[in-house]
Structure formats: structure tokens, C-alpha cells
Amino acid sequence: MRILVVGAGAVGGYFGGRLAQAGRDVTFLVRPHRAETIRAGGLQVVSPHGDFTVYPKTITTTEIAFTYDVILLSVKSFALLSAIDDFASAIGPQTVIVPVLNGMRHMDLLMERFGKRAVLGGVCVVATEMDPQGRIVQLADFQSLRYGELDGQKTGGAEAVDPAFRGAGFDAAISTQILQDMWQKWVQLTSLGAITCLLRGNIGEIVAVPGGADLSLTALSECAAIAGACGYPPSAAFLEEKRTQITAVGSSLTSSMYRDLMRNAPVEVNTILGDLLDYGRKLGISTPILQAAFVNLSIYQRVRNIDRTESASSVTESARRQ
């Protein structure tokens, strides 16, 4: 099967790199600068499972020459609309899109553009980041990918893509409850992201101070209450596992949103926190911890964008004066 991986960042680069390492027919749709970097030095992955470098095919939007069987979509939510336009010409009548974005907003956008038949639900669990050299660094040993039909049937697109993903160096499987899986991941991301970003620390640092563990548990409870009210209550086993994780003494656990924050990078505040809060607000659920985290990060995002705009304006004005 011809696989097009949209984006070669921390997530897409990792799973796409594993697929290429396993001999799958993989092409990366990337920006010109990223394409040049990969062509020159390869796609480099640093992993507890063994470091590797592959030299996959890369293309830019203008170089799409035919349609693909599978689109693995892994961009950040704020890049989704431009990404949809970028890969639209790669979609054929039988193409299956497997998105692994955070939250749920992307599902409506993809189905509106390409139809419900073309879109699977998808969930990945991996902790990766890109280092200053452009290498993809895996921070922990877990690495799983789940995909499934939205109606829970084990047919159609999910069955078609399954052979391409299985046996490629990560845990891959069809899920017959993919919407439940997606909501549970949303609960996990939001609770961990809210508490680490709001309190500016990892879990070990948070629980080391009085009240830290209680705040973590409250954030999780708020997220779970919204999911339950929307018809996707997290399982008891899931909640117990997450309670243990977010109260673990000495844990270095953080969220990807926190790591973006520490790098002064854009954060997915609207699709991770804002959208979930909207669901809760419509259902009358009180979520003071989530609301505080959302306001905090919205201020960060606004100031960051203003700073960037002012900096660009200053450079432009300086050039004019010269």
C-alpha cells in the first residue's frame, strides 16, 4: 500500500520512520526545508528501542503526482486546515485517512471535506519530541497506534490499513471502540496538560508540594465528568491508572503541551482545553481547574503572538529606516 505521512515532526516522523524502516512504501509530505534536511541527513530517530536513520521519499505539495492508499495525518491542530489543502490532491476514491491529532474537532473537518467513508478514528500513544538537530527523540518506551471505523465495525478501511501498520516496529491494532479510545486520550491529555501547564512543573514537582496531588486529581475528575456526560465515560481501569500516574512521587511525567510551553512554542490550547470546556459548559458542568488552565494558556498564546507580531514589525521598520 502507498502510505503518505503528512508531517515529519515528532509523531508523524516517528511512526512514519518505523514504517519506512519496516520496508513499507512510505512518502512524507513536508515543507521544502524539512525535505532538504531529510534528503541530506536522513530521518533520524533516537529511541529506547534502538536508534535508526532512514532515507524515505519526501515530497512537497506541488510534487503530489498520484493518489495514496493511506494518509497518516499527524500535524498539530493549528496546522490542520492548511494541511488538508496540502494533501487534498492525494485523496482518491479508496483512500483511507488515519488522523492521530488531539481532541475531536479534526474529525468533523475531515469528514466535511472528504466524506465519512474516507476517515477512520485514530489514537496514538507515544512520547516524542524533536531536538535542535532535527532528530526525533523518543522519551519513553511506549509506542502504540489504534485505528477503527467510527461505527465500531471491524470492516472497510480499518481492515484495509491493518496489514500496513502491523509488524512495523510499534504496537498496532484495530479498535472496535475507537471513539471511546479517542475520548479517553482526550481526558488524559487535557488533565495532564492542564495541571502541568497551570502549575509549571512535572508531576513529581507538583505532588511534592501540599495540595499538588489533590489539584491533579481534581483536573482528572473534571475531564472525566465532561466525557461521561457526552456519552463516553472513561473506564474504571483507565481512571485508576491515570490517578496513579498523576500522583506518582518523583515522576518526571509531563505533557506535550507543557514541553511546547517550555520551548515558547505554540500550544494546542483551543483543541485540547477549549473544545472540552465548551462541551462541559453546554452541559452545565463546573470545571474551575480546567478553566484556570485555559485562561492561563490563552494569555500565553495571545502574548506570544503579539510579541511575534511586534518583533516582525520592528524588523520591518528597521529595514525601512536603513
Tab-separated table of C-alpha atoms in Angstrom:
chain	number	residue	atom	x	y	z
A	1	MET	CA	0.000	0.000	0.000
A	2	ARG	CA	1.183	3.514	-0.753
A	3	ILE	CA	1.314	5.459	2.520
A	4	LEU	CA	1.543	9.246	2.673
A	5	VAL	CA	2.613	10.601	6.057
A	6	VAL	CA	1.579	14.228	6.389
A	7	GLY	CA	4.225	15.887	8.514
A	8	ALA	CA	7.588	14.574	9.675
A	9	GLY	CA	7.541	16.044	13.149
A	10	ALA	CA	7.786	14.263	16.469
A	11	VAL	CA	4.765	11.983	15.949
A	12	GLY	CA	4.483	11.578	12.180
A	13	GLY	CA	8.226	11.300	11.844
A	14	TYR	CA	8.367	8.573	14.468
A	15	PHE	CA	5.588	6.327	13.161
A	16	GLY	CA	6.428	7.071	9.540
A	17	GLY	CA	10.078	6.344	10.251
A	18	ARG	CA	9.170	2.989	11.771
A	19	LEU	CA	7.023	2.165	8.748
A	20	ALA	CA	9.887	3.055	6.403
A	21	GLN	CA	12.315	1.037	8.499
A	22	ALA	CA	9.963	-1.951	8.148
A	23	GLY	CA	10.039	-1.647	4.362
A	24	ARG	CA	6.629	-0.095	3.800
A	25	ASP	CA	6.085	2.164	0.795
A	26	VAL	CA	6.178	5.462	2.692
A	27	THR	CA	6.344	9.015	1.403
A	28	PHE	CA	6.456	12.096	3.637
A	29	LEU	CA	4.587	15.251	2.663
A	30	VAL	CA	6.668	18.040	4.172
A	31	ARG	CA	7.730	21.639	3.770
A	32	PRO	CA	10.692	22.291	1.461
A	33	HIS	CA	13.157	22.947	4.307
A	34	ARG	CA	12.246	19.705	6.090
A	35	ALA	CA	12.509	17.809	2.799
A	36	GLU	CA	16.033	19.137	2.282
A	37	THR	CA	17.040	18.145	5.816
A	38	ILE	CA	15.744	14.580	5.414
A	39	ARG	CA	17.308	14.142	1.988
A	40	ALA	CA	20.669	15.342	3.286
A	41	GLY	CA	20.929	13.532	6.607
A	42	GLY	CA	18.015	11.124	6.665
A	43	LEU	CA	15.159	10.881	9.126
A	44	GLN	CA	16.939	10.217	12.409
A	45	VAL	CA	15.245	8.621	15.403
A	46	VAL	CA	16.730	8.243	18.878
A	47	SER	CA	14.780	5.572	20.733
A	48	PRO	CA	14.934	3.220	23.740
A	49	HIS	CA	14.135	0.512	21.188
A	50	GLY	CA	17.253	1.326	19.178
A	51	ASP	CA	18.374	4.369	17.214
A	52	PHE	CA	17.964	4.332	13.448
A	53	THR	CA	18.166	6.507	10.357
A	54	VAL	CA	16.100	6.022	7.211
A	55	TYR	CA	16.059	7.877	3.909
A	56	PRO	CA	12.378	7.900	2.922
A	57	LYS	CA	10.794	9.545	-0.080
A	58	THR	CA	9.777	13.141	0.551
A	59	ILE	CA	7.555	15.441	-1.487
A	60	THR	CA	6.097	18.906	-1.157
A	61	THR	CA	2.536	19.862	-2.041
A	62	THR	CA	3.331	20.809	-5.623
A	63	GLU	CA	5.009	17.430	-6.180
A	64	ILE	CA	1.988	15.222	-5.450
A	65	ALA	CA	1.686	13.165	-8.645
A	66	PHE	CA	-0.863	10.474	-7.732
A	67	THR	CA	-3.248	9.343	-5.013
A	68	TYR	CA	-2.317	7.230	-1.995
A	69	ASP	CA	-3.979	4.304	-0.255
A	70	VAL	CA	-3.395	5.588	3.281
A	71	ILE	CA	-2.918	9.100	4.653
A	72	LEU	CA	-1.371	9.128	8.142
A	73	LEU	CA	-2.173	12.617	9.401
A	74	SER	CA	-0.172	13.834	12.377
A	75	VAL	CA	0.078	17.619	12.254
A	76	LYS	CA	-0.653	19.982	15.136
A	77	SER	CA	-4.249	21.148	15.259
A	78	PHE	CA	-3.405	24.740	14.337
A	79	ALA	CA	-1.869	23.462	11.079
A	80	LEU	CA	-4.805	21.213	10.163
A	81	LEU	CA	-6.661	23.442	7.722
A	82	SER	CA	-3.569	24.193	5.665
A	83	ALA	CA	-2.572	20.511	5.791
A	84	ILE	CA	-5.986	19.473	4.444
A	85	ASP	CA	-5.484	21.753	1.464
A	86	ASP	CA	-1.943	20.443	1.025
A	87	PHE	CA	-2.843	16.743	0.770
A	88	ALA	CA	-6.276	17.045	-0.871
A	89	SER	CA	-4.910	16.101	-4.295
A	90	ALA	CA	-3.507	12.865	-2.811
A	91	ILE	CA	-7.017	11.590	-1.970
A	92	GLY	CA	-8.559	9.015	-4.304
A	93	PRO	CA	-11.865	7.091	-4.220
A	94	GLN	CA	-10.433	4.393	-1.939
A	95	THR	CA	-8.014	6.463	0.149
A	96	VAL	CA	-8.263	5.977	3.904
A	97	ILE	CA	-7.272	8.812	6.245
A	98	VAL	CA	-5.929	7.868	9.678
A	99	PRO	CA	-5.697	11.027	11.811
A	100	VAL	CA	-3.834	10.996	15.128
A	101	LEU	CA	-4.499	14.573	16.199
A	102	ASN	CA	-5.534	15.646	19.681
A	103	GLY	CA	-9.143	16.354	20.622
A	104	MET	CA	-12.122	15.715	18.351
A	105	ARG	CA	-12.564	18.843	16.212
A	106	HIS	CA	-10.466	17.441	13.375
A	107	MET	CA	-12.903	14.588	12.776
A	108	ASP	CA	-15.713	16.929	11.718
A	109	LEU	CA	-13.393	18.948	9.489
A	110	LEU	CA	-12.030	15.864	7.737
A	111	MET	CA	-15.429	14.261	7.198
A	112	GLU	CA	-16.877	17.517	5.918
A	113	ARG	CA	-14.105	17.768	3.314
A	114	PHE	CA	-13.589	14.123	2.306
A	115	GLY	CA	-16.704	12.262	3.455
A	116	LYS	CA	-17.301	9.904	6.350
A	117	ARG	CA	-16.203	6.823	4.398
A	118	ALA	CA	-12.656	8.098	3.993
A	119	VAL	CA	-11.987	8.900	7.656
A	120	LEU	CA	-11.075	6.458	10.418
A	121	GLY	CA	-10.720	7.293	14.064
A	122	GLY	CA	-7.148	7.135	15.281
A	123	VAL	CA	-5.236	7.247	18.548
A	124	CYS	CA	-1.504	7.104	19.069
A	125	VAL	CA	0.282	6.833	22.384
A	126	VAL	CA	3.898	7.911	22.177
A	127	ALA	CA	6.158	10.456	23.869
A	128	THR	CA	8.460	12.057	21.330
A	129	GLU	CA	9.994	15.425	20.599
A	130	MET	CA	12.353	16.934	18.057
A	131	ASP	CA	15.754	18.048	19.295
A	132	PRO	CA	17.669	21.079	17.962
A	133	GLN	CA	19.383	18.851	15.369
A	134	GLY	CA	16.014	17.821	13.921
A	135	ARG	CA	16.236	14.296	15.292
A	136	ILE	CA	13.119	12.643	16.699
A	137	VAL	CA	13.743	11.604	20.290
A	138	GLN	CA	11.502	9.017	21.926
A	139	LEU	CA	11.207	9.869	25.625
A	140	ALA	CA	9.607	6.639	26.882
A	141	ASP	CA	9.297	3.100	25.581
A	142	PHE	CA	5.521	3.007	24.897
A	143	GLN	CA	4.500	3.269	21.230
A	144	SER	CA	1.042	2.271	20.087
A	145	LEU	CA	-1.341	3.096	17.270
A	146	ARG	CA	-5.052	2.278	17.244
A	147	TYR	CA	-7.435	2.874	14.340
A	148	GLY	CA	-11.016	1.899	13.688
A	149	GLU	CA	-14.327	2.562	11.996
A	150	LEU	CA	-16.432	5.166	13.769
A	151	ASP	CA	-19.394	2.761	13.943
A	152	GLY	CA	-17.269	0.122	15.681
A	153	GLN	CA	-17.377	-2.368	12.823
A	154	LYS	CA	-14.197	-4.277	12.000
A	155	THR	CA	-14.553	-3.830	8.264
A	156	GLY	CA	-13.757	-1.494	5.396
A	157	GLY	CA	-10.937	0.967	5.814
A	158	ALA	CA	-9.681	-0.396	9.118
A	159	GLU	CA	-9.212	-3.874	7.662
A	160	ALA	CA	-7.539	-2.382	4.603
A	161	VAL	CA	-4.872	-0.424	6.509
A	162	ASP	CA	-4.255	-3.000	9.228
A	163	PRO	CA	-1.660	-5.078	7.313
A	164	ALA	CA	0.350	-1.936	6.549
A	165	PHE	CA	0.637	-0.930	10.201
A	166	ARG	CA	1.070	-4.291	11.887
A	167	GLY	CA	4.583	-5.643	12.354
A	168	ALA	CA	6.213	-2.273	11.722
A	169	GLY	CA	8.080	-1.887	14.998
A	170	PHE	CA	5.257	-0.497	17.153
A	171	ASP	CA	2.073	-1.828	18.739
A	172	ALA	CA	-0.699	-1.531	16.127
A	173	ALA	CA	-4.262	-2.840	16.167
A	174	ILE	CA	-7.821	-2.225	15.018
A	175	SER	CA	-10.104	-0.844	17.715
A	176	THR	CA	-13.845	-1.575	17.715
A	177	GLN	CA	-14.380	1.284	20.185
A	178	ILE	CA	-12.229	3.969	18.630
A	179	LEU	CA	-14.418	6.890	19.722
A	180	GLN	CA	-14.169	5.716	23.321
A	181	ASP	CA	-10.405	5.429	22.893
A	182	MET	CA	-10.202	8.939	21.448
A	183	TRP	CA	-12.234	10.425	24.283
A	184	GLN	CA	-10.126	8.655	26.885
A	185	LYS	CA	-6.958	10.015	25.339
A	186	TRP	CA	-8.548	13.464	25.309
A	187	VAL	CA	-9.241	13.134	29.037
A	188	GLN	CA	-5.649	12.064	29.630
A	189	LEU	CA	-4.138	14.862	27.512
A	190	THR	CA	-6.320	17.574	28.961
A	191	SER	CA	-5.914	16.657	32.608
A	192	LEU	CA	-2.143	16.202	32.363
A	193	GLY	CA	-1.706	19.251	30.143
A	194	ALA	CA	-3.891	21.459	32.333
A	195	ILE	CA	-2.133	20.656	35.573
A	196	THR	CA	1.464	20.698	34.307
A	197	CYS	CA	0.979	23.926	32.328
A	198	LEU	CA	-1.004	25.696	35.031
A	199	LEU	CA	1.490	24.821	37.770
A	200	ARG	CA	4.593	24.893	35.513
A	201	GLY	CA	6.115	21.637	36.643
A	202	ASN	CA	6.296	17.900	36.102
A	203	ILE	CA	4.145	15.510	38.132
A	204	GLY	CA	6.893	14.829	40.675
A	205	GLU	CA	7.345	18.550	41.307
A	206	ILE	CA	3.594	19.110	41.593
A	207	VAL	CA	2.861	16.311	44.071
A	208	ALA	CA	5.868	17.293	46.187
A	209	VAL	CA	4.042	20.381	47.461
A	210	PRO	CA	0.927	20.479	49.668
A	211	GLY	CA	-2.240	20.310	47.610
A	212	GLY	CA	-0.486	19.384	44.384
A	213	ALA	CA	-1.796	15.835	44.169
A	214	ASP	CA	-5.326	16.982	45.026
A	215	LEU	CA	-5.280	19.524	42.194
A	216	SER	CA	-4.092	16.849	39.775
A	217	LEU	CA	-6.915	14.528	40.777
A	218	THR	CA	-9.448	17.332	40.508
A	219	ALA	CA	-8.333	18.125	36.955
A	220	LEU	CA	-8.759	14.471	36.014
A	221	SER	CA	-12.208	14.334	37.627
A	222	GLU	CA	-13.345	17.428	35.727
A	223	CYS	CA	-12.257	15.951	32.394
A	224	ALA	CA	-13.852	12.592	33.170
A	225	ALA	CA	-17.129	14.275	34.138
A	226	ILE	CA	-17.353	16.017	30.767
A	227	ALA	CA	-16.532	12.840	28.835
A	228	GLY	CA	-19.127	10.891	30.811
A	229	ALA	CA	-21.802	13.499	30.215
A	230	CYS	CA	-21.039	13.318	26.480
A	231	GLY	CA	-21.630	9.564	26.479
A	232	TYR	CA	-18.025	8.381	26.727
A	233	PRO	CA	-17.293	7.754	30.412
A	234	PRO	CA	-13.691	6.625	30.988
A	235	SER	CA	-13.409	3.089	32.274
A	236	ALA	CA	-12.665	2.419	35.924
A	237	ALA	CA	-9.366	0.786	34.977
A	238	PHE	CA	-8.349	3.813	32.900
A	239	LEU	CA	-9.159	6.252	35.700
A	240	GLU	CA	-7.293	4.211	38.279
A	241	GLU	CA	-4.232	4.046	36.029
A	242	LYS	CA	-4.297	7.819	35.418
A	243	ARG	CA	-4.816	8.625	39.105
A	244	THR	CA	-1.710	6.623	39.883
A	245	GLN	CA	0.289	8.336	37.108
A	246	ILE	CA	-0.588	11.894	38.063
A	247	THR	CA	0.137	11.420	41.762
A	248	ALA	CA	3.376	9.413	41.438
A	249	VAL	CA	6.068	10.738	43.778
A	250	GLY	CA	9.256	11.708	41.941
A	251	SER	CA	7.695	11.256	38.478
A	252	SER	CA	9.209	13.224	35.611
A	253	LEU	CA	5.975	12.906	33.616
A	254	THR	CA	4.929	15.988	31.643
A	255	SER	CA	2.574	16.658	28.737
A	256	SER	CA	3.484	17.574	25.179
A	257	MET	CA	1.656	20.860	25.724
A	258	TYR	CA	3.905	21.613	28.705
A	259	ARG	CA	7.010	20.808	26.670
A	260	ASP	CA	5.793	23.144	23.910
A	261	LEU	CA	5.170	25.808	26.533
A	262	MET	CA	8.695	25.477	27.908
A	263	ARG	CA	10.076	25.952	24.378
A	264	ASN	CA	7.975	29.088	23.894
A	265	ALA	CA	6.209	27.282	21.052
A	266	PRO	CA	2.501	27.435	20.129
A	267	VAL	CA	0.248	25.267	22.292
A	268	GLU	CA	-2.964	23.469	21.313
A	269	VAL	CA	-4.965	25.297	23.947
A	270	ASN	CA	-8.190	25.560	21.942
A	271	THR	CA	-8.437	21.992	20.643
A	272	ILE	CA	-7.236	20.306	23.829
A	273	LEU	CA	-8.693	22.535	26.550
A	274	GLY	CA	-11.084	24.965	24.858
A	275	ASP	CA	-13.185	22.431	22.975
A	276	LEU	CA	-13.570	20.182	26.016
A	277	LEU	CA	-14.578	23.183	28.120
A	278	ASP	CA	-17.227	24.069	25.528
A	279	TYR	CA	-18.762	20.619	25.896
A	280	GLY	CA	-18.758	20.991	29.666
A	281	ARG	CA	-20.235	24.484	29.567
A	282	LYS	CA	-23.133	23.372	27.374
A	283	LEU	CA	-23.847	20.536	29.789
A	284	GLY	CA	-23.599	22.726	32.895
A	285	ILE	CA	-20.514	21.026	34.336
A	286	SER	CA	-18.326	23.102	36.660
A	287	THR	CA	-14.623	22.873	35.758
A	288	PRO	CA	-12.677	25.577	37.657
A	289	ILE	CA	-9.236	23.956	37.292
A	290	LEU	CA	-9.623	23.434	33.555
A	291	GLN	CA	-10.965	26.968	33.169
A	292	ALA	CA	-7.972	28.405	35.035
A	293	ALA	CA	-5.555	26.453	32.831
A	294	PHE	CA	-7.380	27.556	29.692
A	295	VAL	CA	-7.236	31.245	30.652
A	296	ASN	CA	-3.585	30.907	31.647
A	297	LEU	CA	-2.590	29.346	28.331
A	298	SER	CA	-4.801	31.678	26.302
A	299	ILE	CA	-2.930	34.622	27.812
A	300	TYR	CA	0.381	32.930	26.998
A	301	GLN	CA	-0.719	32.301	23.424
A	302	ARG	CA	-2.012	35.836	22.959
A	303	VAL	CA	1.098	37.495	24.394
A	304	ARG	CA	3.323	35.185	22.384
A	305	ASN	CA	1.527	36.074	19.144
A	306	ILE	CA	1.636	39.778	19.977
A	307	ASP	CA	5.351	39.567	20.772
A	308	ARG	CA	5.978	37.804	17.485
A	309	THR	CA	3.945	40.397	15.562
A	310	GLU	CA	5.670	43.302	17.294
A	311	SER	CA	9.074	41.745	16.655
A	312	ALA	CA	8.285	41.331	12.964
A	313	SER	CA	7.025	44.904	12.796
A	314	SER	CA	10.199	46.160	14.458
A	315	VAL	CA	12.358	44.326	11.945
A	316	THR	CA	10.302	45.723	9.056
A	317	GLU	CA	10.510	49.277	10.427
A	318	SER	CA	14.262	48.940	10.964
A	319	ALA	CA	14.699	47.784	7.364
A	320	ARG	CA	12.703	50.735	6.100
A	321	ARG	CA	14.870	53.165	8.035
A	322	GLN	CA	18.008	51.608	6.567
